[in-house]
Coordinates of C-alpha atoms in Angstrom, one line a residue:
X1 CA 9.9 10.2 -3.2
X2 CA 8.5 12.4 -5.9
X3 CA 6.1 11.3 -8.7
X4 CA 7.1 14.0 -11.1
X5 CA 7.5 12.4 -14.5
X6 CA 7.3 8.9 -13.0
X7 CA 3.8 8.0 -14.5
X8 CA 1.9 9.0 -17.6
X9 CA -1.8 9.1 -18.4
X10 CA -2.1 7.0 -21.5
X11 CA -5.8 6.6 -21.9
X12 CA -8.9 8.7 -21.1
X13 CA -12.5 8.1 -22.0
X14 CA -15.8 9.8 -21.1
X15 CA -19.1 8.0 -21.7
X16 CA -20.9 9.9 -24.4
X17 CA -24.4 9.4 -23.0
X18 CA -26.1 11.4 -20.3
X19 CA -29.1 9.1 -19.8
X20 CA -28.4 5.4 -20.1
X21 CA -31.3 3.1 -20.0
X22 CA -31.3 -0.7 -19.7
X23 CA -27.8 -1.1 -18.4
X24 CA -26.4 -1.8 -15.0
X25 CA -23.8 0.3 -13.2
X26 CA -21.2 -2.5 -13.6
X27 CA -21.9 -2.5 -17.4
X28 CA -21.2 1.2 -17.6
X29 CA -17.9 0.8 -15.6
X30 CA -17.0 -1.9 -18.1
X31 CA -17.8 0.3 -21.1
X32 CA -15.7 3.2 -19.9
X33 CA -12.8 0.9 -18.9
X34 CA -12.7 -0.6 -22.4
X35 CA -12.9 2.9 -23.9
X36 CA -9.9 4.2 -21.9
X37 CA -7.9 1.1 -22.6
X38 CA -8.6 1.3 -26.3
X39 CA -7.6 5.0 -26.2
X40 CA -4.3 3.9 -24.7
X41 CA -3.7 1.0 -27.1
X42 CA -3.9 -1.5 -24.2
X43 CA -6.3 -4.3 -23.1
X44 CA -7.7 -5.7 -19.9
X45 CA -4.9 -8.3 -19.9
X46 CA -2.3 -5.5 -19.5
X47 CA -3.9 -4.1 -16.3
X48 CA -2.1 -4.9 -13.1
X49 CA -3.7 -2.3 -10.8
X50 CA -7.3 -1.2 -10.4
X51 CA -8.8 1.9 -8.7
X52 CA -12.4 2.7 -7.9
X53 CA -14.5 4.6 -5.3
X54 CA -17.9 4.4 -3.6
X55 CA -19.7 4.4 -6.9
X56 CA -18.5 0.9 -7.8
X57 CA -21.1 -1.7 -7.0
X58 CA -20.6 -4.7 -4.7
X59 CA -17.4 -5.3 -2.8
X60 CA -15.6 -2.4 -4.4
X61 CA -12.5 -3.2 -6.4
X62 CA -12.8 -6.9 -5.7
X63 CA -16.3 -7.3 -7.3
X64 CA -15.4 -5.0 -10.2
X65 CA -12.0 -6.7 -10.8
X66 CA -13.9 -10.0 -10.9
X67 CA -16.5 -8.6 -13.3
X68 CA -13.9 -7.1 -15.6
X69 CA -11.7 -10.2 -15.6
X70 CA -8.7 -8.4 -14.2
X71 CA -6.8 -11.6 -13.2
X72 CA -3.3 -10.1 -13.0
X73 CA -3.8 -7.5 -10.3
X74 CA -1.0 -6.6 -8.0
X75 CA -2.5 -3.5 -6.5
X76 CA -6.0 -2.2 -5.7
X77 CA -7.2 1.1 -4.2
X78 CA -10.7 2.0 -3.1
X79 CA -10.1 5.5 -1.7
X80 CA -13.4 7.2 -1.1
X81 CA -13.4 11.0 -0.9
X82 CA -16.4 11.8 -2.9
X83 CA -15.9 13.8 -6.1
X84 CA -12.2 14.2 -5.4
X85 CA -11.6 10.5 -5.3
X86 CA -10.6 10.1 -9.0
X87 CA -8.1 13.0 -8.9
X88 CA -6.6 11.4 -5.8
X89 CA -6.5 8.0 -7.6
X90 CA -4.3 9.4 -10.3
X91 CA -1.8 10.5 -7.7
X92 CA -2.0 7.2 -5.8
X93 CA -1.5 5.3 -9.1
X94 CA 1.5 7.4 -9.8
X95 CA 3.0 6.6 -6.4
X96 CA 2.3 2.9 -6.8
X97 CA 4.0 2.9 -10.2
X98 CA 7.0 4.9 -9.0
X99 CA 7.4 2.4 -6.1
X100 CA 7.3 -0.5 -8.6
X101 CA 4.0 -2.0 -7.3
X102 CA 2.4 -1.9 -10.8
X103 CA 2.8 -0.8 -14.4
X104 CA -0.7 -0.3 -15.8
X105 CA -3.4 1.2 -13.5
X106 CA -7.1 1.4 -14.5
X107 CA -9.4 4.0 -12.8
X108 CA -13.1 3.9 -13.4
X109 CA -16.2 5.9 -12.4
X110 CA -19.9 5.1 -13.4
X111 CA -23.4 5.6 -12.2
X112 CA -27.0 6.0 -13.3
X113 CA -28.6 8.6 -11.0
X114 CA -30.6 10.2 -13.8
X115 CA -32.3 7.2 -15.3
X116 CA -32.6 4.9 -12.2
X117 CA -33.4 7.6 -9.6
X118 CA -32.8 5.1 -6.9
X119 CA -31.2 6.4 -3.7
X120 CA -27.8 4.8 -3.0
X121 CA -27.3 3.0 0.3
X122 CA -25.4 5.2 2.7
X123 CA -23.7 4.8 6.0
X124 CA -24.0 8.5 6.7
X125 CA -26.6 7.7 9.4
X126 CA -23.9 5.9 11.4
X127 CA -21.4 8.8 11.1
X128 CA -20.3 10.4 14.4
X129 CA -21.7 13.8 13.3
X130 CA -25.1 12.4 12.2
X131 CA -26.9 12.9 15.6
X132 CA -25.8 16.5 15.6
X133 CA -26.5 17.5 12.0
X134 CA -29.1 15.2 10.4
X135 CA -32.1 16.2 12.7
X136 CA -31.8 19.7 11.2
X137 CA -32.3 18.4 7.6
X138 CA -29.2 19.8 5.9
X139 CA -29.1 19.3 2.1
X140 CA -26.2 19.5 -0.3
X141 CA -27.3 22.7 -2.0
X142 CA -28.1 24.4 1.4
X143 CA -24.6 23.7 2.6
X144 CA -23.0 25.2 -0.5
X145 CA -25.4 28.2 -0.2
X146 CA -24.2 28.7 3.4
X147 CA -20.6 28.9 2.1
X148 CA -21.7 31.3 -0.7
X149 CA -23.6 33.6 1.7
X150 CA -20.6 33.8 4.1
X151 CA -18.2 34.6 1.2
X152 CA -20.6 37.4 0.1
X153 CA -20.6 38.7 3.7
X154 CA -16.8 38.6 4.1
X155 CA -15.8 39.9 0.6
X156 CA -18.7 41.5 -1.0
X157 CA -19.1 38.8 -3.7
X158 CA -22.3 39.2 -5.7
X159 CA -24.7 36.8 -7.3
X160 CA -23.8 38.3 -10.7
X161 CA -20.2 37.4 -10.2
X162 CA -21.2 33.8 -9.4
X163 CA -23.4 33.8 -12.5
X164 CA -20.3 34.8 -14.6
X165 CA -18.9 31.3 -13.9
X166 CA -22.0 29.6 -15.3
X167 CA -21.9 31.9 -18.3
X168 CA -18.3 30.9 -19.1
X169 CA -19.1 27.2 -18.7
X170 CA -22.2 27.6 -21.0
X171 CA -20.2 29.3 -23.7
X172 CA -17.8 26.3 -23.7
X173 CA -20.5 23.7 -23.6
X174 CA -22.1 25.0 -26.8
X175 CA -19.1 23.4 -28.7
X176 CA -19.5 20.0 -26.9
X177 CA -22.0 17.8 -28.8
X178 CA -22.4 15.5 -25.8
X179 CA -23.1 18.3 -23.2
X180 CA -26.5 18.2 -21.4
X181 CA -26.9 22.0 -21.6
X182 CA -25.5 23.4 -24.8
X183 CA -27.3 26.8 -24.9
X184 CA -25.2 29.8 -23.8
X185 CA -26.8 31.8 -21.0
X186 CA -26.3 35.3 -19.8
X187 CA -25.8 36.7 -16.3
X188 CA -29.4 37.9 -16.3
X189 CA -30.7 34.5 -17.2
X190 CA -28.8 32.9 -14.3
X191 CA -30.2 35.5 -11.9
X192 CA -33.7 35.0 -13.3
X193 CA -33.6 31.2 -12.8
X194 CA -35.5 29.9 -9.7
X195 CA -33.8 30.3 -6.4
X196 CA -33.0 26.9 -5.0
X197 CA -31.2 27.9 -1.7
X198 CA -30.5 31.5 -1.2
X199 CA -28.2 32.8 -2.8
X200 CA -27.8 29.9 -5.2
X201 CA -30.1 29.9 -8.3
X202 CA -30.9 26.8 -10.3
X203 CA -28.4 27.7 -12.9
X204 CA -25.7 28.0 -10.2
X205 CA -26.1 24.3 -9.7
X206 CA -24.6 21.4 -11.6
X207 CA -26.5 18.9 -13.8
X208 CA -27.4 15.4 -12.7
X209 CA -26.4 12.8 -15.3
X210 CA -25.8 9.2 -15.9
X211 CA -22.5 8.3 -17.3
X212 CA -18.9 7.8 -16.3
X213 CA -15.3 7.8 -17.3
X214 CA -12.0 6.0 -17.0
X215 CA -8.3 6.7 -17.0
X216 CA -5.3 4.5 -17.6
X217 CA -2.0 5.5 -15.8
X218 CA 1.1 3.8 -16.9
X219 CA 4.8 3.6 -16.2
X220 CA 7.2 5.6 -18.4
X221 CA 8.6 2.5 -20.0
X222 CA 5.1 1.4 -21.0
X223 CA 4.3 4.9 -22.3
X224 CA 7.3 4.8 -24.6
X225 CA 6.0 1.7 -26.4
X226 CA 2.5 3.1 -27.0
X227 CA 1.5 4.8 -30.3
X228 CA -0.8 7.2 -28.4
X229 CA 0.4 10.5 -27.1
X230 CA 0.5 10.4 -23.3
X231 CA 0.4 13.0 -20.6
X232 CA 3.0 13.3 -17.8
X233 CA 1.9 13.3 -14.1
X234 CA 3.9 16.2 -12.6
X235 CA 2.5 16.8 -9.1
X236 CA -0.3 15.8 -6.8
X237 CA -1.7 17.0 -3.5
X238 CA -4.7 16.1 -1.4
X239 CA -6.2 17.3 1.9
X240 CA -9.4 17.1 3.9
X241 CA -11.0 20.2 5.3
X242 CA -12.9 19.5 8.4
X243 CA -15.8 21.1 10.3
X244 CA -13.6 21.2 13.4
X245 CA -16.6 21.1 15.8
X246 CA -18.0 24.2 14.3
X247 CA -14.8 26.3 14.0
X248 CA -15.0 26.1 10.3
X249 CA -14.0 28.9 7.8
X250 CA -16.8 28.7 5.2
X251 CA -14.9 30.9 2.8
X252 CA -12.1 28.4 1.8
X253 CA -11.7 24.8 0.6
X254 CA -9.1 22.1 1.1
X255 CA -7.4 23.5 -2.0
X256 CA -5.6 25.8 0.4
X257 CA -3.5 22.8 1.3
X258 CA -3.7 20.4 -1.6
X259 CA -2.7 23.1 -4.2
X260 CA 0.7 24.1 -2.7
X261 CA 1.7 20.5 -2.4
X262 CA 0.9 19.8 -6.0
X263 CA 2.7 22.9 -7.3
X264 CA 5.8 22.2 -5.2
X265 CA 6.1 18.6 -6.4
X266 CA 5.5 19.7 -10.0
X267 CA 8.0 22.5 -9.8
X268 CA 5.7 25.0 -11.4
X269 CA 3.7 28.1 -10.3
X270 CA 0.2 29.3 -10.9
X271 CA 1.6 31.4 -13.7
X272 CA 2.7 28.3 -15.6
X273 CA -0.8 26.8 -15.8
X274 CA -2.3 27.1 -19.3
X275 CA -5.6 25.4 -18.5
X276 CA -7.5 24.4 -15.4
X277 CA -10.3 21.9 -14.8
X278 CA -12.0 23.1 -11.6
X279 CA -14.6 21.1 -9.8
X280 CA -17.9 22.9 -10.3
X281 CA -20.7 21.3 -8.3
X282 CA -21.9 24.8 -7.8
X283 CA -20.6 28.2 -9.0
X284 CA -19.4 29.0 -5.5
X285 CA -17.2 25.9 -5.6
X286 CA -15.3 27.3 -8.5
X287 CA -15.0 30.8 -7.0
X288 CA -13.5 29.6 -3.8
X289 CA -11.2 27.1 -5.4
X290 CA -9.5 29.5 -7.8
X291 CA -8.8 31.8 -4.9
X292 CA -7.5 28.9 -2.7
X293 CA -5.2 27.6 -5.5
X294 CA -3.7 31.1 -5.8
X295 CA -5.0 32.2 -9.2
X296 CA -6.3 35.4 -7.6
X297 CA -6.3 37.0 -4.2
X298 CA -8.7 35.8 -1.5
X299 CA -12.0 37.6 -1.9
X300 CA -11.2 38.6 -5.5
X301 CA -12.6 35.5 -7.2
X302 CA -15.8 37.2 -8.1
X303 CA -14.1 40.0 -10.0
X304 CA -11.7 37.5 -11.6
X305 CA -14.7 35.5 -13.0
X306 CA -16.7 38.6 -14.0
X307 CA -13.9 40.0 -16.2
X308 CA -13.9 36.9 -18.5
X309 CA -10.8 35.4 -17.1
X310 CA -12.3 31.9 -17.2
X311 CA -13.3 31.9 -20.8
X312 CA -11.4 29.8 -23.4
X313 CA -9.3 30.0 -25.4
X314 CA -7.7 33.3 -24.4
X315 CA -8.8 34.1 -20.9
X316 CA -6.2 34.4 -18.1
X317 CA -7.3 31.0 -16.8
X318 CA -9.4 29.0 -19.3
X319 CA -11.4 26.5 -17.4
X320 CA -13.8 23.5 -17.9
X321 CA -13.8 23.7 -21.7
X322 CA -16.1 20.7 -21.9
X323 CA -18.8 22.7 -20.1
X324 CA -18.0 21.1 -16.7
X325 CA -20.5 19.8 -14.2
X326 CA -22.5 23.0 -14.6
X327 CA -23.3 22.2 -18.2
X328 CA -21.8 19.0 -19.6
X329 CA -21.7 16.0 -17.3
X330 CA -21.6 15.3 -13.5
X331 CA -21.9 11.5 -13.4
X332 CA -23.0 10.1 -10.0
X333 CA -22.7 13.7 -8.7
X334 CA -19.0 13.2 -8.8
X335 CA -17.0 15.5 -11.1
X336 CA -13.4 14.6 -10.4
X337 CA -13.0 12.1 -13.2
X338 CA -14.3 14.3 -16.0
X339 CA -12.0 17.1 -14.8
X340 CA -8.9 14.9 -15.4
X341 CA -10.3 13.7 -18.8
X342 CA -10.7 17.3 -20.1
X343 CA -7.3 18.3 -18.9
X344 CA -5.8 15.3 -20.8
X345 CA -7.7 16.4 -23.9
X346 CA -6.3 19.9 -23.7
X347 CA -2.8 18.7 -23.3
X348 CA -3.2 16.4 -26.3
X349 CA -4.7 19.2 -28.4
X350 CA -8.0 17.3 -28.6
X351 CA -10.4 19.7 -26.9
X352 CA -13.3 21.0 -29.0
X353 CA -11.8 23.3 -31.6
X354 CA -13.1 26.7 -30.5
X355 CA -12.1 26.2 -26.9
X356 CA -8.7 24.5 -27.4
X357 CA -6.1 26.5 -25.5
X358 CA -3.2 27.3 -27.9
X359 CA 0.1 25.5 -27.1
X360 CA -1.3 24.0 -23.9
X361 CA 1.7 22.6 -22.0
X362 CA 0.7 22.5 -18.3
X363 CA -2.8 21.8 -17.0
X364 CA -4.3 21.5 -13.5
X365 CA -7.2 19.3 -12.5
X366 CA -8.9 19.8 -9.1
X367 CA -11.5 17.8 -7.4
X368 CA -13.7 18.4 -4.3
X369 CA -15.7 15.9 -2.4
X370 CA -18.2 16.4 0.5
X371 CA -19.7 19.7 1.3
X372 CA -18.2 23.2 1.6
X373 CA -20.5 23.9 4.5
X374 CA -19.3 21.0 6.7
X375 CA -16.5 18.6 5.8
X376 CA -14.8 18.0 2.4
X377 CA -11.8 16.6 0.7
X378 CA -9.7 18.2 -2.0
X379 CA -7.3 16.8 -4.5
X380 CA -5.1 18.7 -7.0
X381 CA -3.3 17.2 -9.9
X382 CA -0.8 18.9 -12.3
X383 CA -0.2 17.4 -15.7
X384 CA 2.3 18.2 -18.5
X385 CA 2.3 17.6 -22.2
X386 CA 4.5 14.7 -23.1
X387 CA 7.0 16.8 -25.1
X388 CA 6.9 19.8 -22.8

């Protein structure tokens, strides 16, 4: 079964605040849910499927469905693959809709890591790899730095080339009134920022923000009755990339496998993509992903970024026109949701004016979860303009 054209994204909403005081995580989930439903012209009573990941409090979709008053649910999904979860959820929702399991699916993300600064409970200490890895104190940034250093060794990638990715994101963020970091930066400024984990500087790292977002995925017959322009789901792919007991290639991501599946199902090629939302937890994440998705040769991602290819609106691959996780918003340290939201904006022609890609017909959104230095999960989504 293919999902090409069998589901539409009808609603998309990003929480406007980057620091949210005096509210619970459940409240923020509710706010973004209502925002996305209003954007679609629907209400909570229309929802018959609900999707959330590990950021949802309580008993996952059961607690949240109860809190939101979703009394007509026929389908629930709590797939947890970190930052790629929400890109995967869109694909899962499309499959469920195509199979007749539901007609209106709601997907939410929310969290308050910036204002609450409370560590989330984690089961990582019980993971089978914990006894082998945790005694050595690995951190998120050090694992990405490991991948960056290996890519530099294998392909000659430079810190200045990584910095060009941040520069492009910052130039886009200046047009986003809600972005955390709106001041454009130069390559020199990135390289002059403090070293966090060699070779990654502070400006190679994403922001930490409160916030969230939500999406509404509907059946084609529902989409036809809505006044709002919708976006077609064309293709989807997902894949883990494992540590393989140490036999890990640090220079690639799971996009090597998720990308081809999404392109095949959508019936398009990399040359057809007008805009790309690429997960940007760190600059190295972007560089490896654009290579693995086939937008440039392996090892050539640095040169691709350095020549301005990622800059909107007229670069070869305009990316993250909201400023991305590097400058705009990275709620709960999970950027997959916002990647899909900005892709929807581009296809609707609703991105911030100076960075709107002209005649944007086909967009790609890609999420990554976990760590490039150990184990991770990738999800790729290809979307099309309703009239394309």
